[in-house]
Short mmCIF file of C-alpha atoms in Angstrom, two decimals:
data_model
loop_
_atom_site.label_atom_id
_atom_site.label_comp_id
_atom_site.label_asym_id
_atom_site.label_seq_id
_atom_site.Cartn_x
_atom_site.Cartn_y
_atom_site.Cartn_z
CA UNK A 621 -37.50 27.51 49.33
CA UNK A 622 -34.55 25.90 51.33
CA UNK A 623 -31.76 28.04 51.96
CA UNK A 624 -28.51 28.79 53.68
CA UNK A 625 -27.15 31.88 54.59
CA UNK A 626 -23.46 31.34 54.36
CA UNK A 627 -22.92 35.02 55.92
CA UNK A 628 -24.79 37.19 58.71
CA UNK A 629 -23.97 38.71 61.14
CA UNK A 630 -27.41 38.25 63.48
CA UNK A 631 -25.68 38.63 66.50
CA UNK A 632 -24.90 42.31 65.91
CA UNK A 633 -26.53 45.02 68.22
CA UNK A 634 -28.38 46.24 65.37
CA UNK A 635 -30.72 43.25 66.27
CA UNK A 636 -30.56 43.64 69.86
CA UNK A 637 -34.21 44.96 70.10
CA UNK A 638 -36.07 42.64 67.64
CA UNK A 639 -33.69 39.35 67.17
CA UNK A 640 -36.47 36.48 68.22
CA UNK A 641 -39.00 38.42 65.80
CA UNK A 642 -36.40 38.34 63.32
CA UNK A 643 -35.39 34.77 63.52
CA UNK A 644 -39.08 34.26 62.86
CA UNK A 645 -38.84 36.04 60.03
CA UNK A 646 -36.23 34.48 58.76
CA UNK A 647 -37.32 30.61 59.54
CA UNK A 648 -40.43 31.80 57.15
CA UNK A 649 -38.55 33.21 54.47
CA UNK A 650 -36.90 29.20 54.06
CA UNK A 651 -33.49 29.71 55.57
CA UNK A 652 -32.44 26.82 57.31
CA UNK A 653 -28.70 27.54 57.82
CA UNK A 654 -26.94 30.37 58.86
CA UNK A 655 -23.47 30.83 59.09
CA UNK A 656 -22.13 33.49 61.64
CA UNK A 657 -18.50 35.19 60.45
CA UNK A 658 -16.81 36.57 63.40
CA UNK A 659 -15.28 40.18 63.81
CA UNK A 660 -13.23 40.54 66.99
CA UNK A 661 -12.50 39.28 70.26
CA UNK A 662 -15.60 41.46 71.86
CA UNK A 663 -17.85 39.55 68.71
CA UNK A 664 -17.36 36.02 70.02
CA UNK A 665 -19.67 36.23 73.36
CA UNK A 666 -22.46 37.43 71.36
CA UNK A 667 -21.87 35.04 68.43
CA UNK A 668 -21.48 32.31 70.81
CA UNK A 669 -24.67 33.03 72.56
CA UNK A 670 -26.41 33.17 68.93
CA UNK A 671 -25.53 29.76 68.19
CA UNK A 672 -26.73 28.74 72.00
CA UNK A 673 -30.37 30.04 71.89
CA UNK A 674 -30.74 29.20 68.22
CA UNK A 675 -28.68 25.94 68.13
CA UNK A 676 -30.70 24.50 64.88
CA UNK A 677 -30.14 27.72 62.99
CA UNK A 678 -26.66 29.36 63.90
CA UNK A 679 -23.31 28.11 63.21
CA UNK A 680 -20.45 30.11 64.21
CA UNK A 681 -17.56 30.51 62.48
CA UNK A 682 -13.66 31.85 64.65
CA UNK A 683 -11.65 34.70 62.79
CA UNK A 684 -10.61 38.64 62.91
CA UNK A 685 -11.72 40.82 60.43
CA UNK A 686 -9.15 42.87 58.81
CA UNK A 687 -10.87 46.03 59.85
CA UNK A 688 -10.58 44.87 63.47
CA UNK A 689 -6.36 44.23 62.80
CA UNK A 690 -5.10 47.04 64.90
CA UNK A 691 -1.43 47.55 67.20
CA UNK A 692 -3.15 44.52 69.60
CA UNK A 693 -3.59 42.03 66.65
CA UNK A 694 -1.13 39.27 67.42
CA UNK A 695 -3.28 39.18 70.84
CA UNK A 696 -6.58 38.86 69.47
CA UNK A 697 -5.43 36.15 67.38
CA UNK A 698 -3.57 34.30 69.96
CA UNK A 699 -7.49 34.47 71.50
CA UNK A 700 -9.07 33.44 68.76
CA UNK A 701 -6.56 30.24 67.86
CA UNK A 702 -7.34 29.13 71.28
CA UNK A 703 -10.99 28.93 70.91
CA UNK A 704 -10.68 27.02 67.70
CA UNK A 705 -8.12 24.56 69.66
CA UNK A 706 -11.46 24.56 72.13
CA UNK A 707 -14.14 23.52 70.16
CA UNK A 708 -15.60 23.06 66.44
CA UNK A 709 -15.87 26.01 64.50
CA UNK A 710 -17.21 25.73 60.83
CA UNK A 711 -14.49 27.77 58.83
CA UNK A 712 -11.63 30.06 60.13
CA UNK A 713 -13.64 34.02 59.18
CA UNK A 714 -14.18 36.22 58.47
CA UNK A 715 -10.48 37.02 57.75
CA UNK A 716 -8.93 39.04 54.83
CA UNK A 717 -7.97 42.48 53.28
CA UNK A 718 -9.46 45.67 53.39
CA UNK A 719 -8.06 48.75 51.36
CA UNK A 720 -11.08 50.86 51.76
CA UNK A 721 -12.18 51.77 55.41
CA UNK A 722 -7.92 52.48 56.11
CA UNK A 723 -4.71 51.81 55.03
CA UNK A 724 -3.00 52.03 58.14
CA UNK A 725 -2.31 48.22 59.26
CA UNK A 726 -2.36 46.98 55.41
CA UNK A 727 0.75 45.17 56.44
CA UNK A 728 -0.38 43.66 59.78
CA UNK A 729 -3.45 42.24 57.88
CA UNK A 730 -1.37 40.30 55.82
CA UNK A 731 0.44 38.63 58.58
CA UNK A 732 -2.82 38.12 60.14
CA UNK A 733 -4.44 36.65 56.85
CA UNK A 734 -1.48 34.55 56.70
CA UNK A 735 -1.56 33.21 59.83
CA UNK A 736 -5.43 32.46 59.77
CA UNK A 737 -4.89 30.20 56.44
CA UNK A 738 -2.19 28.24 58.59
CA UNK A 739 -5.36 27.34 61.37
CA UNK A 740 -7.81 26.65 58.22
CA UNK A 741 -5.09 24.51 57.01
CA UNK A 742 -4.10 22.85 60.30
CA UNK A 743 -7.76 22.02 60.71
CA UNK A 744 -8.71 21.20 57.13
CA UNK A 745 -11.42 23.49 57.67
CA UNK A 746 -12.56 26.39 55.15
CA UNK A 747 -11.95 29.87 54.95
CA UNK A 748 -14.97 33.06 54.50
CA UNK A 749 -12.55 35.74 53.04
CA UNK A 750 -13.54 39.68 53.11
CA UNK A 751 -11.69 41.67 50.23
CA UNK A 752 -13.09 45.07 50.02
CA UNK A 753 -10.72 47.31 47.39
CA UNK A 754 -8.12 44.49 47.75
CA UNK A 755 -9.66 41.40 45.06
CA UNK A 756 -5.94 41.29 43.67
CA UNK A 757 -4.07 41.16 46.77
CA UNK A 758 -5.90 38.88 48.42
CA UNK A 759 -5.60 36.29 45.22
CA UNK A 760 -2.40 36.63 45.22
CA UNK A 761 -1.80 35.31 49.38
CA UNK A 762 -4.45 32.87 48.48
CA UNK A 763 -2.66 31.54 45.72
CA UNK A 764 1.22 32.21 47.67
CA UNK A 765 -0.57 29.89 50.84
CA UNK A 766 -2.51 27.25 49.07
CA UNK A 767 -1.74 23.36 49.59
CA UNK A 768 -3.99 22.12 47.34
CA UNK A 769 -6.76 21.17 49.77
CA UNK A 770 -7.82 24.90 50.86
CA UNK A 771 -10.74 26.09 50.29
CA UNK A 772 -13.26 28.79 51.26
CA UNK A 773 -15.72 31.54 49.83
CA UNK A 774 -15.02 34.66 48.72
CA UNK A 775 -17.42 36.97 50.34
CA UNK A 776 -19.24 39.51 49.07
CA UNK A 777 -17.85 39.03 45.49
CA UNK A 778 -17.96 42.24 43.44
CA UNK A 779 -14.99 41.71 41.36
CA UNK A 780 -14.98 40.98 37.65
CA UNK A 781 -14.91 37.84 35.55
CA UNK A 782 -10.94 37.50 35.31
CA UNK A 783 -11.08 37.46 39.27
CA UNK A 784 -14.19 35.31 39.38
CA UNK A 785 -12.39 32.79 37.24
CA UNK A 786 -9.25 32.96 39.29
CA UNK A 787 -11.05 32.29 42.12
CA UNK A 788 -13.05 29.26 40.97
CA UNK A 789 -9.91 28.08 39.29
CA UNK A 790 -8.41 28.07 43.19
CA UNK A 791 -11.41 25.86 44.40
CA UNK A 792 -12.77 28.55 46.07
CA UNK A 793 -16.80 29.51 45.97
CA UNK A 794 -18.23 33.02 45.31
CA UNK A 795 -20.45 34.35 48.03
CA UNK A 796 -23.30 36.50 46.18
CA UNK A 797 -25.28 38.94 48.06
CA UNK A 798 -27.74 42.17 48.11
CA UNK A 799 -24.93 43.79 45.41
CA UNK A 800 -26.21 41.73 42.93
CA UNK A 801 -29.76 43.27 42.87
CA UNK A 802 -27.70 47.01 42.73
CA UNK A 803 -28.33 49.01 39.22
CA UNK A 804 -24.51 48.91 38.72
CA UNK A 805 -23.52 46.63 40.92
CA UNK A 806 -21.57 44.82 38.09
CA UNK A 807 -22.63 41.55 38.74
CA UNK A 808 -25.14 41.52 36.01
CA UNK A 809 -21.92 41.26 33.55
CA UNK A 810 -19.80 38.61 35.80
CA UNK A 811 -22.58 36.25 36.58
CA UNK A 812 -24.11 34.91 33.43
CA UNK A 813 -20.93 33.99 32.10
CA UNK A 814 -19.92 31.31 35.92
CA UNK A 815 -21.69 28.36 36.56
CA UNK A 816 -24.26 27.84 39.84
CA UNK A 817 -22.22 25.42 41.44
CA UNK A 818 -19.17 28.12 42.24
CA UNK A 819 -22.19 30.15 43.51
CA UNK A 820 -23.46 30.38 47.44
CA UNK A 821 -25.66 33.01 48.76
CA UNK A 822 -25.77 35.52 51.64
CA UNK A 823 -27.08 38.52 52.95
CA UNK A 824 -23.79 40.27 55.19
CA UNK A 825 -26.73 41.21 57.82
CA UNK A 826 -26.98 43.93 59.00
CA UNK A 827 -25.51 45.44 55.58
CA UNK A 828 -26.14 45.51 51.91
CA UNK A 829 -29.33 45.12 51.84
CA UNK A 830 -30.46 44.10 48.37
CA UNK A 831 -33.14 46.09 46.55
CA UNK A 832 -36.34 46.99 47.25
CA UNK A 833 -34.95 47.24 50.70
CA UNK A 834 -31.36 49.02 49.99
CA UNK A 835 -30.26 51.46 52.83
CA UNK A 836 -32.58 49.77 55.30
CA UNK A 837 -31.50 47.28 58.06
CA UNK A 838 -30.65 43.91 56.45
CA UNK A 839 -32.11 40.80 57.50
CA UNK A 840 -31.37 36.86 56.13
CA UNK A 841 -35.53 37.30 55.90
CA UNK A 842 -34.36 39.27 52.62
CA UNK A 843 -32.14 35.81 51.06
CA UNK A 844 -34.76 35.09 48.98
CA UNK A 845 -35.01 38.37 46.80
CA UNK A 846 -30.98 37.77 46.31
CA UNK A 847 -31.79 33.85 45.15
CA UNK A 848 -34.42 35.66 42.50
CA UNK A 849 -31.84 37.98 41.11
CA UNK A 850 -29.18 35.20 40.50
CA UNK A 851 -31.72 33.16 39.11
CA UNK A 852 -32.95 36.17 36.47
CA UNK A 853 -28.92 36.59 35.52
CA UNK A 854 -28.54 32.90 35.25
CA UNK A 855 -32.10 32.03 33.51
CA UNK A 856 -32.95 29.50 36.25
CA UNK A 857 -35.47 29.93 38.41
CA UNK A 858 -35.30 30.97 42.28
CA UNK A 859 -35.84 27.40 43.48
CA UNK A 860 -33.06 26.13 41.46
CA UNK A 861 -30.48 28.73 42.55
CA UNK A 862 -31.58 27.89 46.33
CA UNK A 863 -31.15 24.15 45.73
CA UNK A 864 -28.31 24.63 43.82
CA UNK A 865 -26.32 27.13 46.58
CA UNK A 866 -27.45 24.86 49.41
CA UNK A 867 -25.83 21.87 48.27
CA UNK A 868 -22.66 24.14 47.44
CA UNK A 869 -22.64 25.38 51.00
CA UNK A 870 -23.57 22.39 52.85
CA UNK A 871 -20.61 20.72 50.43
CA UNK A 872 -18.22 23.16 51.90
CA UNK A 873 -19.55 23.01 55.33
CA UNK A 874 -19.55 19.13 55.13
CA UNK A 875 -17.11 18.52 58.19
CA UNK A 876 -18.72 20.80 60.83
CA UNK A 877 -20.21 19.23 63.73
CA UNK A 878 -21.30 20.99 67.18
#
């Protein structure tokens, strides 16, 4: 199979001991993309180094996650902007709204959401959006900032199918990951009813590792078992949804170059 990872984070520490071996792993299992979301300002060194000793594999990508928007977050971005004034970078992520981990800074990440669109849109480039516990919210910015020419992926989708088709209606793509394989995971009832080409996959390495690995270390090496499961919910088979999601994500990803 030929696929892209449009989200992994392979530079983490949890690979520290094994990452060559992994990479391996991963060029076997038929992924020839991956796509790198960034966290923080202490993220980029690593991710950076990623894409240097695996230049025909990892593609970075410039952004703060929301969990990472603390008192210090105009600084980080001010960081961050300047690295994407620098050099390419193929989307502006992974940037967003989380309502689960804490509430604390809810209203700093949305000025920092807001102000990440502004780059995408500055650059034309896409956006890899994180919207744990906060689908609705996160629609709406989307929807208060767009000019018609953004677009982006929705990571990790979990949501149901009135937010899948909002989404889709907003140009956006739905990243689909190890959730998807989960007993009651919920995609099962949102999937058959959307179309592959609003589809891409991913993994979110080191996490959410889809089943029979769940709870264990994820890897991109496991992007295959989530191709399988889309293809069972959409009655295609696993070398269709991989074609299919490639040509998605290399659509979206169609203006990055090194």
């Amino acid at each position: 199979m030929n696929l892209i990872e449009t989200h992994a984070h392979i530079y983490s520490s949890k690979f520290d001991s094994d990452r060559d071996a992994v990479i391996e792993e991963i060029r076997a299992a038929g992924v020839e993309k991956l796509y790198m979301p960034n966290v923080d300002v202490e993220t980029i060194p690593r991710m950076l180094e990623c894409e240097e000793k695996y230049p025909d594999l990892c593609i970075s990508m410039m952004g703060l996650h929301p969990c990472d928007v603390k008192e210090d977050f105009e600084s980080q971005l001010e960081i961050m902007k300047g690295w994407l004034d620098k050099r390419p970078f193929a989307a502006v992520g992974e940037i967003g709204l989380d309502l689960y981990w804490d509430k604390t800074f809810f209203e700093q990440q949305k000025l920092a959401l807001i102000e990440q669109i502004s780059w995408a849109k500055e650059k034309e480039l896409p956006i890899v959006i994180h919207c744990r516990d906060s689908m609705d919210e996160t629609i709406e910015i989307i929807r208060e900032e767009h000019n018609g020419k953004l677009k982006g992926i929705f990571h990790c989708f979990t949501g149901n199918l009135v937010q899948a088709n909002q989404i889709i209606e907003m140009g956006f793509l739905l990243g689909i990951g190890g959730v998807s394989t989960y007993k009651n995971g919920g995609l099962d009832k949102v999937l058959p009813h959307i179309g592959i080409e609003n589809l891409v996959l991913e993994t979110d390495a080191p996490y959410l590792a889809p089943v029979p690995f769940r709870g264990k270390r994820n890897t991109p090496a496991y992007l295959p078992y989530i191709a399988e499961r889309v293809g069972d919910l959409l009655s295609m088979s696993k070398e269709s949804v991989a074609m299919k999601t490639k040509e998605n994500a290399l659509g979206l990803f169609k203006d990055y170059q090194l």
